[in-house]
Every structure is written in structure tokens, then in C-alpha cells.
């Protein structure tokens, strides 16, 4: 069983790479954020509990998160392997995953960190501008307006939400990076950490992930195997 953990700060491009990698490896992406959103939508007791934390922008407690993740990776479609996105988010979760896998004589095959410097993350996430007229979204670099500060569609003024301002983003990022650093350290100690440079084009990052995984012995699953 291939267990690949994708690590990266918000904005590092992990969410772009995860489905591409899943297609190449022939195994599913399991994102705890998606599992929680589905549980909230279905109105399950777990979903109702998780929602309290999600709405407050906090991490869901480890006990609940680990239980949900372990249940998901024990389903038949995860038999040949999984790509984990958004899990583990804490050292406790990382240790719980190790323990559960060890119980099945399995282990994390590789933890791939998509590495992007904090200042670049702040720049990527803080480039969002919205028009006052109808909330049409723009981005400084990826979809700028024709005329700076003016909406292409209705001519109204563009502004930045408090949430999208660099100083707000930097504060939120500092909080999240602390926990990520512990998870990175966990996998560094376990000698399964591989780091790829996230400051490159999408296809180059994808190639770098493939190379890192091949180095860790993770190869695509042939249909019917497992
Ligand atoms: P995401 O889609 O990964 O941003 O996750 C959305 C929300 O789900 C997060 O803000 C957390 O409240 C919760 N969540 C997702 N994954 C985890 C995790 N591994 N540990 C704790 N909470 C999580």
C-alpha cells in the first residue's frame, strides 16, 4: 500500500497537485477537509461536531479527525494506496497515523513537502481584489483588471477585503506554519520527508514530485493490482 502524504502551506499549490498526482499514481486523494464538509452536508453527528470548529476557523480535535481518516482509508478503494491532503495537521495526528498503519504492517511511504517561502505565500494569497459594485474578483498577477483599481465589467472601484490584506494573511499563516513545522519534523525524523521546490510551473512541480516519489520507492499502481 502506497501512503503518500502531501504537505504544504495554504497557497503552496498542494490542492492543484493532489488530483494530478492521483491520476498518475492510480490511487485516490483523501482530503480531511472534504470529508468534514461531506459530513456537515449529510448532517451526521460527527459533521455537527466538526462544524463548530470549522466555522470558528479552528482545527477539529485530533480524536475526531483521526477516527474519520482511519475509517476512510480502510475502505476498499484505498487498498492499493492513498494520497493524503490536509492530514496530518498536527504531530499527534501524524503519530496516530503511524500507529494505525503499523497495526497493518504498513507505513507512510513518503511525505512530500511542496515548499514555498512564506513571503511568496503571502504574495500569492494577498493579491485578491474585489469590485465594490458586484464583487467581481481579480488577482494582481493571475487575473489583473485592464485598468489598475477599476472593475473591467462595471467600472466600480476595486478594494481589498480585510481577510485578503497582507498583514492579516501573514498573521494567519504564522499560526498555521507552526503546526506544519511539527509535522514536517515528524517525517524528517522518520526519514520519509522529500522536499520539492514549489516556486516553479505546475508541470515542473509535478515532475519533481514524481522524481521524489520514485526515489522513495512509490510507483504507479497497475489497474487490478492490490
Ligand atoms: P481544508 O479544506 O483542508 O482547509 O479544511 C477545512 C477545515 O476542516 C479546517 O479549517 C479544519 O477546521 C478542518 N480540518 C481539515 N483537516 C483537518 C485536520 N487534519 N485536522 C483538524 N482539522 C481539520
Short mmCIF file of C-alpha atoms and ligand atoms in Angstrom, two decimals:
data_model
loop_
_atom_site.label_atom_id
_atom_site.label_comp_id
_atom_site.label_asym_id
_atom_site.label_seq_id
_atom_site.Cartn_x
_atom_site.Cartn_y
_atom_site.Cartn_z
CA UNK A 1 0.00 0.00 0.00
CA UNK A 2 1.39 3.41 -1.00
CA UNK A 3 0.67 6.05 1.59
CA UNK A 4 1.75 9.43 0.29
CA UNK A 5 1.36 12.49 2.50
CA UNK A 6 1.30 15.82 0.67
CA UNK A 7 2.48 18.70 2.84
CA UNK A 8 2.43 22.39 2.15
CA UNK A 9 1.23 25.69 3.49
CA UNK A 10 -2.04 27.18 2.21
CA UNK A 11 -1.29 28.64 -1.20
CA UNK A 12 1.66 26.34 -1.90
CA UNK A 13 -0.22 24.58 -4.71
CA UNK A 14 -0.84 21.30 -2.90
CA UNK A 15 -4.51 21.34 -3.89
CA UNK A 16 -3.54 21.70 -7.56
CA UNK A 17 -1.00 18.89 -7.43
CA UNK A 18 -3.03 16.34 -5.43
CA UNK A 19 -5.55 15.37 -8.17
CA UNK A 20 -2.85 15.36 -10.86
CA UNK A 21 -0.74 13.03 -8.76
CA UNK A 22 -3.73 10.80 -8.03
CA UNK A 23 -4.32 10.35 -11.76
CA UNK A 24 -0.66 9.48 -12.34
CA UNK A 25 -0.42 7.03 -9.45
CA UNK A 26 -3.88 5.48 -9.84
CA UNK A 27 -4.83 5.95 -6.17
CA UNK A 28 -7.38 8.31 -4.58
CA UNK A 29 -6.78 11.63 -2.84
CA UNK A 30 -8.26 11.73 0.61
CA UNK A 31 -8.64 15.25 1.96
CA UNK A 32 -9.91 15.54 5.53
CA UNK A 33 -11.37 18.98 4.72
CA UNK A 34 -13.57 17.32 2.06
CA UNK A 35 -14.54 14.52 4.44
CA UNK A 36 -15.60 17.06 7.05
CA UNK A 37 -17.56 19.15 4.53
CA UNK A 38 -19.38 15.99 3.36
CA UNK A 39 -20.20 15.05 6.97
CA UNK A 40 -21.53 18.57 7.58
CA UNK A 41 -23.64 18.38 4.43
CA UNK A 42 -25.03 14.97 5.43
CA UNK A 43 -25.82 16.29 8.90
CA UNK A 44 -24.13 13.36 10.67
CA UNK A 45 -23.35 13.70 14.40
CA UNK A 46 -19.65 13.89 13.53
CA UNK A 47 -20.38 16.59 10.97
CA UNK A 48 -22.34 18.62 13.50
CA UNK A 49 -19.50 18.36 16.00
CA UNK A 50 -16.83 19.23 13.40
CA UNK A 51 -18.78 22.21 12.15
CA UNK A 52 -18.38 24.10 15.41
CA UNK A 53 -14.62 24.15 14.92
CA UNK A 54 -14.65 24.70 11.17
CA UNK A 55 -16.93 27.71 11.46
CA UNK A 56 -14.59 29.19 14.06
CA UNK A 57 -11.59 28.65 11.77
CA UNK A 58 -10.06 26.16 14.20
CA UNK A 59 -8.70 22.67 13.75
CA UNK A 60 -11.14 19.90 14.57
CA UNK A 61 -9.87 17.94 17.62
CA UNK A 62 -7.36 15.20 16.80
CA UNK A 63 -9.51 12.39 18.17
CA UNK A 64 -12.40 13.13 15.80
CA UNK A 65 -10.14 13.80 12.83
CA UNK A 66 -8.08 10.64 13.25
CA UNK A 67 -11.19 8.49 13.61
CA UNK A 68 -12.69 9.89 10.42
CA UNK A 69 -9.47 9.49 8.43
CA UNK A 70 -8.80 5.91 9.59
CA UNK A 71 -12.33 4.88 8.72
CA UNK A 72 -11.91 6.36 5.24
CA UNK A 73 -8.56 4.71 4.48
CA UNK A 74 -9.90 1.31 5.45
CA UNK A 75 -12.41 1.33 2.57
CA UNK A 76 -11.81 -0.90 -0.48
CA UNK A 77 -10.84 1.89 -2.89
CA UNK A 78 -7.91 2.79 -0.65
CA UNK A 79 -6.44 -0.71 -0.68
CA UNK A 80 -3.64 -0.04 -3.14
CA UNK A 81 -2.79 3.32 -1.64
CA UNK A 82 -3.85 6.85 -0.82
CA UNK A 83 -2.66 10.40 -1.17
CA UNK A 84 -3.41 12.34 1.98
CA UNK A 85 -4.14 16.04 1.60
CA UNK A 86 -4.71 18.19 4.66
CA UNK A 87 -3.82 15.36 7.03
CA UNK A 88 -1.89 15.11 9.28
CA UNK A 89 -2.08 18.71 10.50
CA UNK A 90 -0.59 18.03 13.96
CA UNK A 91 2.18 15.84 15.38
CA UNK A 92 -0.47 13.87 17.31
CA UNK A 93 -2.29 13.06 14.06
CA UNK A 94 0.98 12.00 12.43
CA UNK A 95 1.75 9.64 15.31
CA UNK A 96 -1.79 8.20 15.26
CA UNK A 97 -1.50 7.51 11.53
CA UNK A 98 1.85 5.75 12.04
CA UNK A 99 0.36 3.61 14.77
CA UNK A 100 -2.69 2.61 12.73
CA UNK A 101 -0.54 1.75 9.71
CA UNK A 102 1.91 -0.22 11.83
CA UNK A 103 -1.03 -2.32 13.03
CA UNK A 104 -1.49 -3.40 9.41
CA UNK A 105 2.24 -3.79 8.80
CA UNK A 106 2.17 -0.67 6.65
CA UNK A 107 3.85 2.72 6.90
CA UNK A 108 3.90 6.16 5.30
CA UNK A 109 5.82 5.68 2.04
CA UNK A 110 6.71 9.32 1.54
CA UNK A 111 5.79 12.77 2.83
CA UNK A 112 6.28 15.30 0.05
CA UNK A 113 6.59 18.93 1.08
CA UNK A 114 5.70 21.45 -1.62
CA UNK A 115 7.97 24.16 -0.36
CA UNK A 116 7.22 27.84 -0.97
CA UNK A 117 8.78 30.69 1.06
CA UNK A 118 6.37 32.46 3.40
CA UNK A 119 6.71 35.82 1.65
CA UNK A 120 5.71 34.25 -1.66
CA UNK A 121 2.69 32.58 0.01
CA UNK A 122 1.63 35.94 1.40
CA UNK A 123 2.08 37.50 -2.03
CA UNK A 124 0.04 34.76 -3.75
CA UNK A 125 -2.79 34.96 -1.24
CA UNK A 126 -2.90 38.70 -0.81
CA UNK A 127 -3.26 39.60 -4.47
CA UNK A 128 -7.05 39.32 -4.38
CA UNK A 129 -9.11 42.43 -5.16
CA UNK A 130 -12.91 42.72 -5.33
CA UNK A 131 -15.07 45.33 -7.03
CA UNK A 132 -17.41 47.45 -4.93
CA UNK A 133 -20.17 47.23 -7.49
CA UNK A 134 -20.84 43.49 -7.68
CA UNK A 135 -17.92 41.73 -6.01
CA UNK A 136 -16.23 40.72 -9.28
CA UNK A 137 -12.90 39.10 -8.28
CA UNK A 138 -9.44 39.99 -9.64
CA UNK A 139 -5.91 38.93 -8.83
CA UNK A 140 -2.87 41.19 -9.11
CA UNK A 141 -0.84 38.65 -11.06
CA UNK A 142 -3.13 35.89 -12.35
CA UNK A 143 -6.12 37.97 -13.48
CA UNK A 144 -5.45 41.71 -13.22
CA UNK A 145 -8.02 44.27 -14.38
CA UNK A 146 -7.24 46.13 -17.62
CA UNK A 147 -7.00 49.41 -15.66
CA UNK A 148 -5.48 49.26 -12.16
CA UNK A 149 -8.06 49.69 -9.40
CA UNK A 150 -11.09 49.65 -11.73
CA UNK A 151 -13.50 46.79 -12.50
CA UNK A 152 -13.46 45.72 -16.17
CA UNK A 153 -17.10 44.71 -16.01
CA UNK A 154 -18.87 47.57 -14.24
CA UNK A 155 -16.22 50.30 -13.79
CA UNK A 156 -16.55 50.35 -10.00
CA UNK A 157 -13.59 50.73 -7.63
CA UNK A 158 -11.56 47.67 -6.57
CA UNK A 159 -10.76 47.11 -2.89
CA UNK A 160 -9.08 44.50 -0.68
CA UNK A 161 -11.04 42.62 1.98
CA UNK A 162 -9.50 42.75 5.46
CA UNK A 163 -9.10 38.96 5.17
CA UNK A 164 -7.05 39.29 2.00
CA UNK A 165 -4.69 42.01 3.22
CA UNK A 166 -1.02 41.03 3.55
CA UNK A 167 -0.85 41.72 7.31
CA UNK A 168 -3.95 39.58 8.04
CA UNK A 169 -2.67 36.78 5.85
CA UNK A 170 0.78 36.89 7.44
CA UNK A 171 -0.76 36.53 10.93
CA UNK A 172 -2.94 33.59 9.86
CA UNK A 173 -0.01 32.00 8.09
CA UNK A 174 2.29 32.22 11.13
CA UNK A 175 -0.29 30.28 13.15
CA UNK A 176 -0.63 27.53 10.58
CA UNK A 177 3.07 27.23 9.80
CA UNK A 178 3.88 26.42 13.43
CA UNK A 179 1.83 23.22 13.32
CA UNK A 180 3.06 22.33 9.82
CA UNK A 181 6.64 22.61 11.00
CA UNK A 182 6.00 19.94 13.65
CA UNK A 183 4.53 17.59 11.06
CA UNK A 184 7.49 18.20 8.73
CA UNK A 185 9.84 17.40 11.60
CA UNK A 186 7.94 14.18 12.33
CA UNK A 187 8.57 12.92 8.80
CA UNK A 188 12.13 14.21 8.71
CA UNK A 189 12.90 12.09 11.78
CA UNK A 190 11.12 9.11 10.16
CA UNK A 191 13.34 9.65 7.08
CA UNK A 192 10.47 9.75 4.61
CA UNK A 193 10.44 13.51 4.02
CA UNK A 194 11.05 14.69 0.45
CA UNK A 195 11.03 18.40 -0.40
CA UNK A 196 10.20 19.85 -3.80
CA UNK A 197 10.58 23.46 -4.84
CA UNK A 198 7.06 24.87 -5.18
CA UNK A 199 8.28 28.05 -6.88
CA UNK A 200 8.06 26.55 -10.35
CA UNK A 201 5.48 25.95 -13.06
CA UNK A 202 2.77 23.40 -12.27
CA UNK A 203 4.18 20.77 -14.65
CA UNK A 204 7.71 21.16 -13.29
CA UNK A 205 6.49 20.80 -9.71
CA UNK A 206 4.57 17.68 -10.83
CA UNK A 207 7.74 16.22 -12.36
CA UNK A 208 9.68 16.99 -9.19
CA UNK A 209 7.03 15.21 -7.11
CA UNK A 210 7.27 12.16 -9.40
CA UNK A 211 11.04 12.11 -9.05
CA UNK A 212 10.82 12.45 -5.26
CA UNK A 213 8.31 9.59 -5.07
CA UNK A 214 10.33 7.33 -7.36
CA UNK A 215 13.28 7.99 -5.06
CA UNK A 216 11.12 6.88 -2.12
CA UNK A 217 10.04 3.72 -3.96
CA UNK A 218 6.49 4.86 -4.74
CA UNK A 219 5.44 3.75 -8.21
CA UNK A 220 2.12 3.94 -10.09
CA UNK A 221 -0.43 1.26 -9.28
CA UNK A 222 -1.26 -1.00 -12.22
CA UNK A 223 -5.02 -1.48 -12.63
CA UNK A 224 -6.21 -4.64 -10.93
CA UNK A 225 -3.28 -4.75 -8.53
CA UNK A 226 -3.71 -4.56 -4.76
P1 LIG B 1 -9.30 22.37 4.45
O1 LIG B 1 -10.26 22.10 3.33
O2 LIG B 1 -8.14 21.40 4.43
O3 LIG B 1 -8.86 23.79 4.52
O4 LIG B 1 -10.08 22.07 5.81
C1 LIG B 1 -11.22 22.80 6.20
C2 LIG B 1 -11.40 22.72 7.71
O5 LIG B 1 -11.58 21.36 8.11
C3 LIG B 1 -10.19 23.19 8.50
O6 LIG B 1 -10.20 24.57 8.68
C4 LIG B 1 -10.38 22.45 9.81
O7 LIG B 1 -11.37 23.04 10.60
C5 LIG B 1 -10.90 21.11 9.34
N1 LIG B 1 -9.80 20.16 9.08
C6 LIG B 1 -9.42 19.64 7.88
N2 LIG B 1 -8.39 18.79 8.03
C7 LIG B 1 -8.08 18.78 9.36
C8 LIG B 1 -7.11 18.10 10.14
N3 LIG B 1 -6.22 17.26 9.61
N4 LIG B 1 -7.13 18.33 11.48
C9 LIG B 1 -8.02 19.15 12.04
N5 LIG B 1 -8.95 19.83 11.36
C10 LIG B 1 -9.00 19.64 10.02
#
